[in-house]
PDB file of C-alpha atoms in Angstrom:
ATOM      1  CA  MET L  11       5.720 -20.331 -11.152  1.00  0.00           C
ATOM      2  CA  ASN L  12       8.189 -17.472 -11.576  1.00  0.00           C
ATOM      3  CA  GLN L  13      10.049 -15.982  -8.608  1.00  0.00           C
ATOM      4  CA  LEU L  14       7.849 -12.882  -8.339  1.00  0.00           C
ATOM      5  CA  THR L  15       4.623 -14.931  -8.436  1.00  0.00           C
ATOM      6  CA  GLU L  16       6.060 -17.179  -5.738  1.00  0.00           C
ATOM      7  CA  ARG L  17       6.782 -14.121  -3.578  1.00  0.00           C
ATOM      8  CA  PHE L  18       3.252 -12.786  -4.221  1.00  0.00           C
ATOM      9  CA  SER L  19       1.880 -16.121  -3.037  1.00  0.00           C
ATOM     10  CA  ARG L  20       3.446 -15.625   0.427  1.00  0.00           C
ATOM     11  CA  ILE L  21       1.969 -12.168   1.141  1.00  0.00           C
ATOM     12  CA  LYS L  22      -0.360 -11.784   4.148  1.00  0.00           C
ATOM     13  CA  THR L  23       0.012  -8.039   4.801  1.00  0.00           C
ATOM     14  CA  PHE L  24      -0.231  -4.978   2.563  1.00  0.00           C
ATOM     15  CA  ILE L  25       1.184  -1.652   3.738  1.00  0.00           C
ATOM     16  CA  PHE L  26       0.624   1.458   1.635  1.00  0.00           C
ATOM     17  CA  ASP L  27       1.769   5.046   1.610  1.00  0.00           C
ATOM     18  CA  VAL L  28      -0.975   7.543   0.739  1.00  0.00           C
ATOM     19  CA  ASP L  29       0.307  10.492  -1.318  1.00  0.00           C
ATOM     20  CA  GLY L  30       1.605   9.233  -4.660  1.00  0.00           C
ATOM     21  CA  VAL L  31       0.351   5.679  -4.048  1.00  0.00           C
ATOM     22  CA  LEU L  32      -3.346   5.826  -3.101  1.00  0.00           C
ATOM     23  CA  THR L  33      -3.482   9.297  -4.699  1.00  0.00           C
ATOM     24  CA  ASP L  34      -1.702  10.800  -7.700  1.00  0.00           C
ATOM     25  CA  GLY L  35       0.229  13.073  -5.356  1.00  0.00           C
ATOM     26  CA  SER L  36      -1.843  16.162  -6.100  1.00  0.00           C
ATOM     27  CA  VAL L  37      -2.921  18.387  -3.237  1.00  0.00           C
ATOM     28  CA  ASN L  38      -6.080  20.397  -3.848  1.00  0.00           C
ATOM     29  CA  CYS L  39      -6.451  23.488  -1.666  1.00  0.00           C
ATOM     30  CA  LEU L  40      -9.740  25.127  -0.807  1.00  0.00           C
ATOM     31  CA  ALA L  41     -10.221  28.747   0.298  1.00  0.00           C
ATOM     32  CA  SER L  42     -10.929  27.357   3.790  1.00  0.00           C
ATOM     33  CA  GLY L  43      -7.371  26.045   3.943  1.00  0.00           C
ATOM     34  CA  GLU L  44      -8.474  22.433   3.680  1.00  0.00           C
ATOM     35  CA  MET L  45      -6.168  20.329   1.537  1.00  0.00           C
ATOM     36  CA  TYR L  46      -7.887  17.335   0.030  1.00  0.00           C
ATOM     37  CA  ARG L  47      -6.806  14.322  -2.010  1.00  0.00           C
ATOM     38  CA  THR L  48      -8.569  12.327  -4.717  1.00  0.00           C
ATOM     39  CA  PHE L  49      -8.644   8.534  -4.414  1.00  0.00           C
ATOM     40  CA  ASN L  50      -9.258   5.934  -7.128  1.00  0.00           C
ATOM     41  CA  ILE L  51     -12.409   3.879  -6.509  1.00  0.00           C
ATOM     42  CA  LYS L  52     -10.784   0.761  -8.026  1.00  0.00           C
ATOM     43  CA  ASP L  53      -7.977   0.943  -5.471  1.00  0.00           C
ATOM     44  CA  GLY L  54     -10.631   1.148  -2.757  1.00  0.00           C
ATOM     45  CA  TYR L  55     -12.414  -1.901  -4.138  1.00  0.00           C
ATOM     46  CA  GLY L  56      -9.146  -3.828  -4.181  1.00  0.00           C
ATOM     47  CA  ILE L  57      -8.518  -2.925  -0.541  1.00  0.00           C
ATOM     48  CA  GLU L  58     -12.039  -4.027   0.409  1.00  0.00           C
ATOM     49  CA  GLN L  59     -11.508  -7.380  -1.327  1.00  0.00           C
ATOM     50  CA  ALA L  60      -8.143  -7.893   0.369  1.00  0.00           C
ATOM     51  CA  ILE L  61      -9.641  -7.224   3.802  1.00  0.00           C
ATOM     52  CA  LYS L  62     -12.596  -9.545   3.086  1.00  0.00           C
ATOM     53  CA  ALA L  63     -10.113 -12.259   2.086  1.00  0.00           C
ATOM     54  CA  GLY L  64      -8.322 -11.935   5.437  1.00  0.00           C
ATOM     55  CA  PHE L  65      -5.298  -9.858   4.494  1.00  0.00           C
ATOM     56  CA  LYS L  66      -3.997  -7.278   6.934  1.00  0.00           C
ATOM     57  CA  VAL L  67      -3.954  -3.795   5.364  1.00  0.00           C
ATOM     58  CA  ALA L  68      -2.095  -0.895   6.952  1.00  0.00           C
ATOM     59  CA  ILE L  69      -1.233   2.690   6.059  1.00  0.00           C
ATOM     60  CA  ILE L  70       1.962   4.573   6.881  1.00  0.00           C
ATOM     61  CA  SER L  71       1.870   8.213   5.824  1.00  0.00           C
ATOM     62  CA  ALA L  72       3.519  11.426   6.921  1.00  0.00           C
ATOM     63  CA  GLY L  73       0.370  13.320   5.928  1.00  0.00           C
ATOM     64  CA  ASN L  74      -2.373  13.795   8.478  1.00  0.00           C
ATOM     65  CA  GLN L  75      -5.514  15.181   6.845  1.00  0.00           C
ATOM     66  CA  GLU L  76      -8.792  14.231   8.512  1.00  0.00           C
ATOM     67  CA  GLY L  77     -10.511  13.634   5.155  1.00  0.00           C
ATOM     68  CA  VAL L  78      -7.839  11.086   4.221  1.00  0.00           C
ATOM     69  CA  ARG L  79      -8.250   9.329   7.560  1.00  0.00           C
ATOM     70  CA  LYS L  80     -12.032   9.175   7.067  1.00  0.00           C
ATOM     71  CA  ARG L  81     -11.596   7.597   3.618  1.00  0.00           C
ATOM     72  CA  LEU L  82      -9.217   4.979   5.034  1.00  0.00           C
ATOM     73  CA  GLU L  83     -11.578   4.223   7.917  1.00  0.00           C
ATOM     74  CA  PHE L  84     -14.471   3.949   5.433  1.00  0.00           C
ATOM     75  CA  LEU L  85     -12.425   1.241   3.680  1.00  0.00           C
ATOM     76  CA  LYS L  86     -12.236  -0.548   7.067  1.00  0.00           C
ATOM     77  CA  ILE L  87      -8.458  -0.161   7.393  1.00  0.00           C
ATOM     78  CA  LYS L  88      -7.714  -0.516  11.085  1.00  0.00           C
ATOM     79  CA  ASP L  89      -3.969   0.176  11.194  1.00  0.00           C
ATOM     80  CA  ILE L  90      -3.520   3.790  10.122  1.00  0.00           C
ATOM     81  CA  PHE L  91      -0.245   5.465  11.053  1.00  0.00           C
ATOM     82  CA  MET L  92      -0.391   9.091   9.940  1.00  0.00           C
ATOM     83  CA  GLY L  93       1.315  12.335  10.828  1.00  0.00           C
ATOM     84  CA  GLY L  94       4.818  11.250  11.722  1.00  0.00           C
ATOM     85  CA  PRO L  95       7.931  12.933  10.315  1.00  0.00           C
ATOM     86  CA  THR L  96       8.733  11.815   6.768  1.00  0.00           C
ATOM     87  CA  ASP L  97      12.148  10.537   7.853  1.00  0.00           C
ATOM     88  CA  GLN L  98      10.585   8.345  10.571  1.00  0.00           C
ATOM     89  CA  LYS L  99       8.297   6.109   8.515  1.00  0.00           C
ATOM     90  CA  ILE L 100      10.705   3.246   9.167  1.00  0.00           C
ATOM     91  CA  ASN L 101       9.905   3.502  12.892  1.00  0.00           C
ATOM     92  CA  ALA L 102       6.171   3.090  12.260  1.00  0.00           C
ATOM     93  CA  TYR L 103       6.935   0.107  10.005  1.00  0.00           C
ATOM     94  CA  LEU L 104       9.211  -1.609  12.538  1.00  0.00           C
ATOM     95  CA  GLY L 105       6.754  -0.861  15.341  1.00  0.00           C
ATOM     96  CA  LEU L 106       3.890  -2.453  13.389  1.00  0.00           C
ATOM     97  CA  MET L 107       6.035  -5.498  12.618  1.00  0.00           C
ATOM     98  CA  THR L 108       6.941  -5.919  16.283  1.00  0.00           C
ATOM     99  CA  ARG L 109       3.462  -5.214  17.664  1.00  0.00           C
ATOM    100  CA  ASP L 110       1.772  -7.741  15.348  1.00  0.00           C
ATOM    101  CA  SER L 111       4.662 -10.248  15.080  1.00  0.00           C
ATOM    102  CA  LEU L 112       4.678  -9.870  11.294  1.00  0.00           C
ATOM    103  CA  VAL L 113       7.035 -11.945   9.171  1.00  0.00           C
ATOM    104  CA  GLU L 114       8.822  -9.591   6.794  1.00  0.00           C
ATOM    105  CA  ASP L 115       8.741 -11.816   3.706  1.00  0.00           C
ATOM    106  CA  GLU L 116       4.934 -11.942   4.084  1.00  0.00           C
ATOM    107  CA  ILE L 117       4.643  -8.147   3.736  1.00  0.00           C
ATOM    108  CA  LEU L 118       4.176  -6.110   0.565  1.00  0.00           C
ATOM    109  CA  TYR L 119       4.927  -2.411   1.024  1.00  0.00           C
ATOM    110  CA  MET L 120       4.123   0.117  -1.702  1.00  0.00           C
ATOM    111  CA  GLY L 121       5.690   3.569  -1.659  1.00  0.00           C
ATOM    112  CA  ASP L 122       6.662   6.142  -4.263  1.00  0.00           C
ATOM    113  CA  ASP L 123       9.159   8.653  -2.906  1.00  0.00           C
ATOM    114  CA  LEU L 124      12.312   9.052  -0.826  1.00  0.00           C
ATOM    115  CA  PRO L 125      10.583   8.887   2.604  1.00  0.00           C
ATOM    116  CA  ASP L 126       9.705   5.253   1.735  1.00  0.00           C
ATOM    117  CA  TYR L 127      13.270   4.298   0.765  1.00  0.00           C
ATOM    118  CA  GLN L 128      14.405   2.875   4.128  1.00  0.00           C
ATOM    119  CA  ILE L 129      11.449   0.519   4.169  1.00  0.00           C
ATOM    120  CA  LEU L 130      11.488  -0.445   0.485  1.00  0.00           C
ATOM    121  CA  ALA L 131      15.226  -1.222   0.542  1.00  0.00           C
ATOM    122  CA  ARG L 132      14.761  -3.994   3.119  1.00  0.00           C
ATOM    123  CA  PRO L 133      15.674  -7.230   1.301  1.00  0.00           C
ATOM    124  CA  ALA L 134      13.130  -9.618   2.861  1.00  0.00           C
ATOM    125  CA  LEU L 135      10.174  -7.328   2.151  1.00  0.00           C
ATOM    126  CA  LEU L 136       8.318  -7.483  -1.177  1.00  0.00           C
ATOM    127  CA  SER L 137       8.784  -3.874  -2.267  1.00  0.00           C
ATOM    128  CA  ALA L 138       6.475  -2.298  -4.826  1.00  0.00           C
ATOM    129  CA  CYS L 139       5.901   1.125  -6.335  1.00  0.00           C
ATOM    130  CA  PRO L 140       3.636   2.833  -8.877  1.00  0.00           C
ATOM    131  CA  ALA L 141       4.919   3.416 -12.413  1.00  0.00           C
ATOM    132  CA  ASP L 142       5.473   7.109 -11.653  1.00  0.00           C
ATOM    133  CA  ALA L 143       7.553   6.587  -8.498  1.00  0.00           C
ATOM    134  CA  VAL L 144      10.851   8.480  -8.345  1.00  0.00           C
ATOM    135  CA  GLU L 145      13.889   6.799  -9.882  1.00  0.00           C
ATOM    136  CA  GLU L 146      15.571   6.007  -6.551  1.00  0.00           C
ATOM    137  CA  ILE L 147      12.489   4.116  -5.400  1.00  0.00           C
ATOM    138  CA  GLN L 148      12.067   2.228  -8.673  1.00  0.00           C
ATOM    139  CA  SER L 149      15.705   1.110  -8.413  1.00  0.00           C
ATOM    140  CA  VAL L 150      15.066  -0.780  -5.134  1.00  0.00           C
ATOM    141  CA  CYS L 151      11.602  -2.211  -5.845  1.00  0.00           C
ATOM    142  CA  ASP L 152      10.880  -5.839  -6.648  1.00  0.00           C
ATOM    143  CA  TYR L 153       7.706  -4.896  -8.528  1.00  0.00           C
ATOM    144  CA  ILE L 154       6.872  -1.725 -10.448  1.00  0.00           C
ATOM    145  CA  SER L 155       3.178  -1.511 -11.232  1.00  0.00           C
ATOM    146  CA  PRO L 156       2.308  -0.467 -14.781  1.00  0.00           C
ATOM    147  CA  LYS L 157      -0.234   1.884 -13.143  1.00  0.00           C
ATOM    148  CA  GLY L 158       0.534   5.289 -11.671  1.00  0.00           C
ATOM    149  CA  GLY L 159      -0.144   6.420  -8.130  1.00  0.00           C
ATOM    150  CA  GLY L 160      -3.855   7.066  -7.637  1.00  0.00           C
ATOM    151  CA  GLN L 161      -4.492   5.397 -11.000  1.00  0.00           C
ATOM    152  CA  GLY L 162      -4.934   1.774  -9.941  1.00  0.00           C
ATOM    153  CA  ALA L 163      -1.436   0.824  -8.708  1.00  0.00           C
ATOM    154  CA  VAL L 164      -2.822  -0.379  -5.371  1.00  0.00           C
ATOM    155  CA  ARG L 165      -5.523  -2.439  -7.070  1.00  0.00           C
ATOM    156  CA  ASP L 166      -2.843  -3.889  -9.373  1.00  0.00           C
ATOM    157  CA  VAL L 167      -0.625  -5.205  -6.555  1.00  0.00           C
ATOM    158  CA  ILE L 168      -3.591  -6.546  -4.626  1.00  0.00           C
ATOM    159  CA  GLU L 169      -4.803  -8.377  -7.727  1.00  0.00           C
ATOM    160  CA  GLN L 170      -1.309  -9.749  -8.415  1.00  0.00           C
ATOM    161  CA  VAL L 171      -1.108 -11.176  -4.887  1.00  0.00           C
ATOM    162  CA  MET L 172      -4.643 -12.520  -4.763  1.00  0.00           C
ATOM    163  CA  LYS L 173      -4.375 -14.082  -8.227  1.00  0.00           C
ATOM    164  CA  ALA L 174      -1.093 -15.761  -7.221  1.00  0.00           C
ATOM    165  CA  GLN L 175      -2.947 -17.161  -4.199  1.00  0.00           C
ATOM    166  CA  GLY L 176      -6.001 -18.169  -6.246  1.00  0.00           C
ATOM    167  CA  ASN L 177      -8.485 -15.982  -4.380  1.00  0.00           C
ATOM    168  CA  TRP L 178      -9.057 -12.934  -6.587  1.00  0.00           C
ATOM    169  CA  ALA L 179     -12.699 -12.615  -7.697  1.00  0.00           C
ATOM    170  CA  ALA L 180     -13.438 -16.159  -6.505  1.00  0.00           C
ATOM    171  CA  TRP L 181     -17.135 -15.250  -6.545  1.00  0.00           C
ATOM    172  CA  LEU L 182     -16.952 -15.050 -10.386  1.00  0.00           C
ATOM    173  CA  LYS L 183     -16.411 -18.789 -10.642  1.00  0.00           C
TER     174      LYS L 183
END
């Protein structure tokens, strides 16, 4: 077992950013002023499988669109931290860790841009990013998905973890 697979095998919690991770980072604007995002259905399926398998899944995002929140709630994500200042995502992360007594080397966090840097640079955390993350983020991540944000990167990391733990698509066997 290589070092990365061994780290995947310890993960119990997934934490994701939204824009640029669960979406491709595009913002679509309607005449009404509503700004909506497009999500990848395969990422959603991966999240559903992770939750069914007993993983904790959380969201930390500076964005705060109601449509995004509804999508996340539809996926049965219970811990949704949205709307804080971009430079304060670390506070939401540390608060979640404290509140739920999370062990940092059992957490995989996926982000794509500078507001995620303070979290992703933490050495005990398994840091991940999509293939199209900014250079500064890629430089501190343990795992760079071959998939872009909103193009299956979330599904990829979930599969990597669940395969390392022997519980991805167990119903196929």
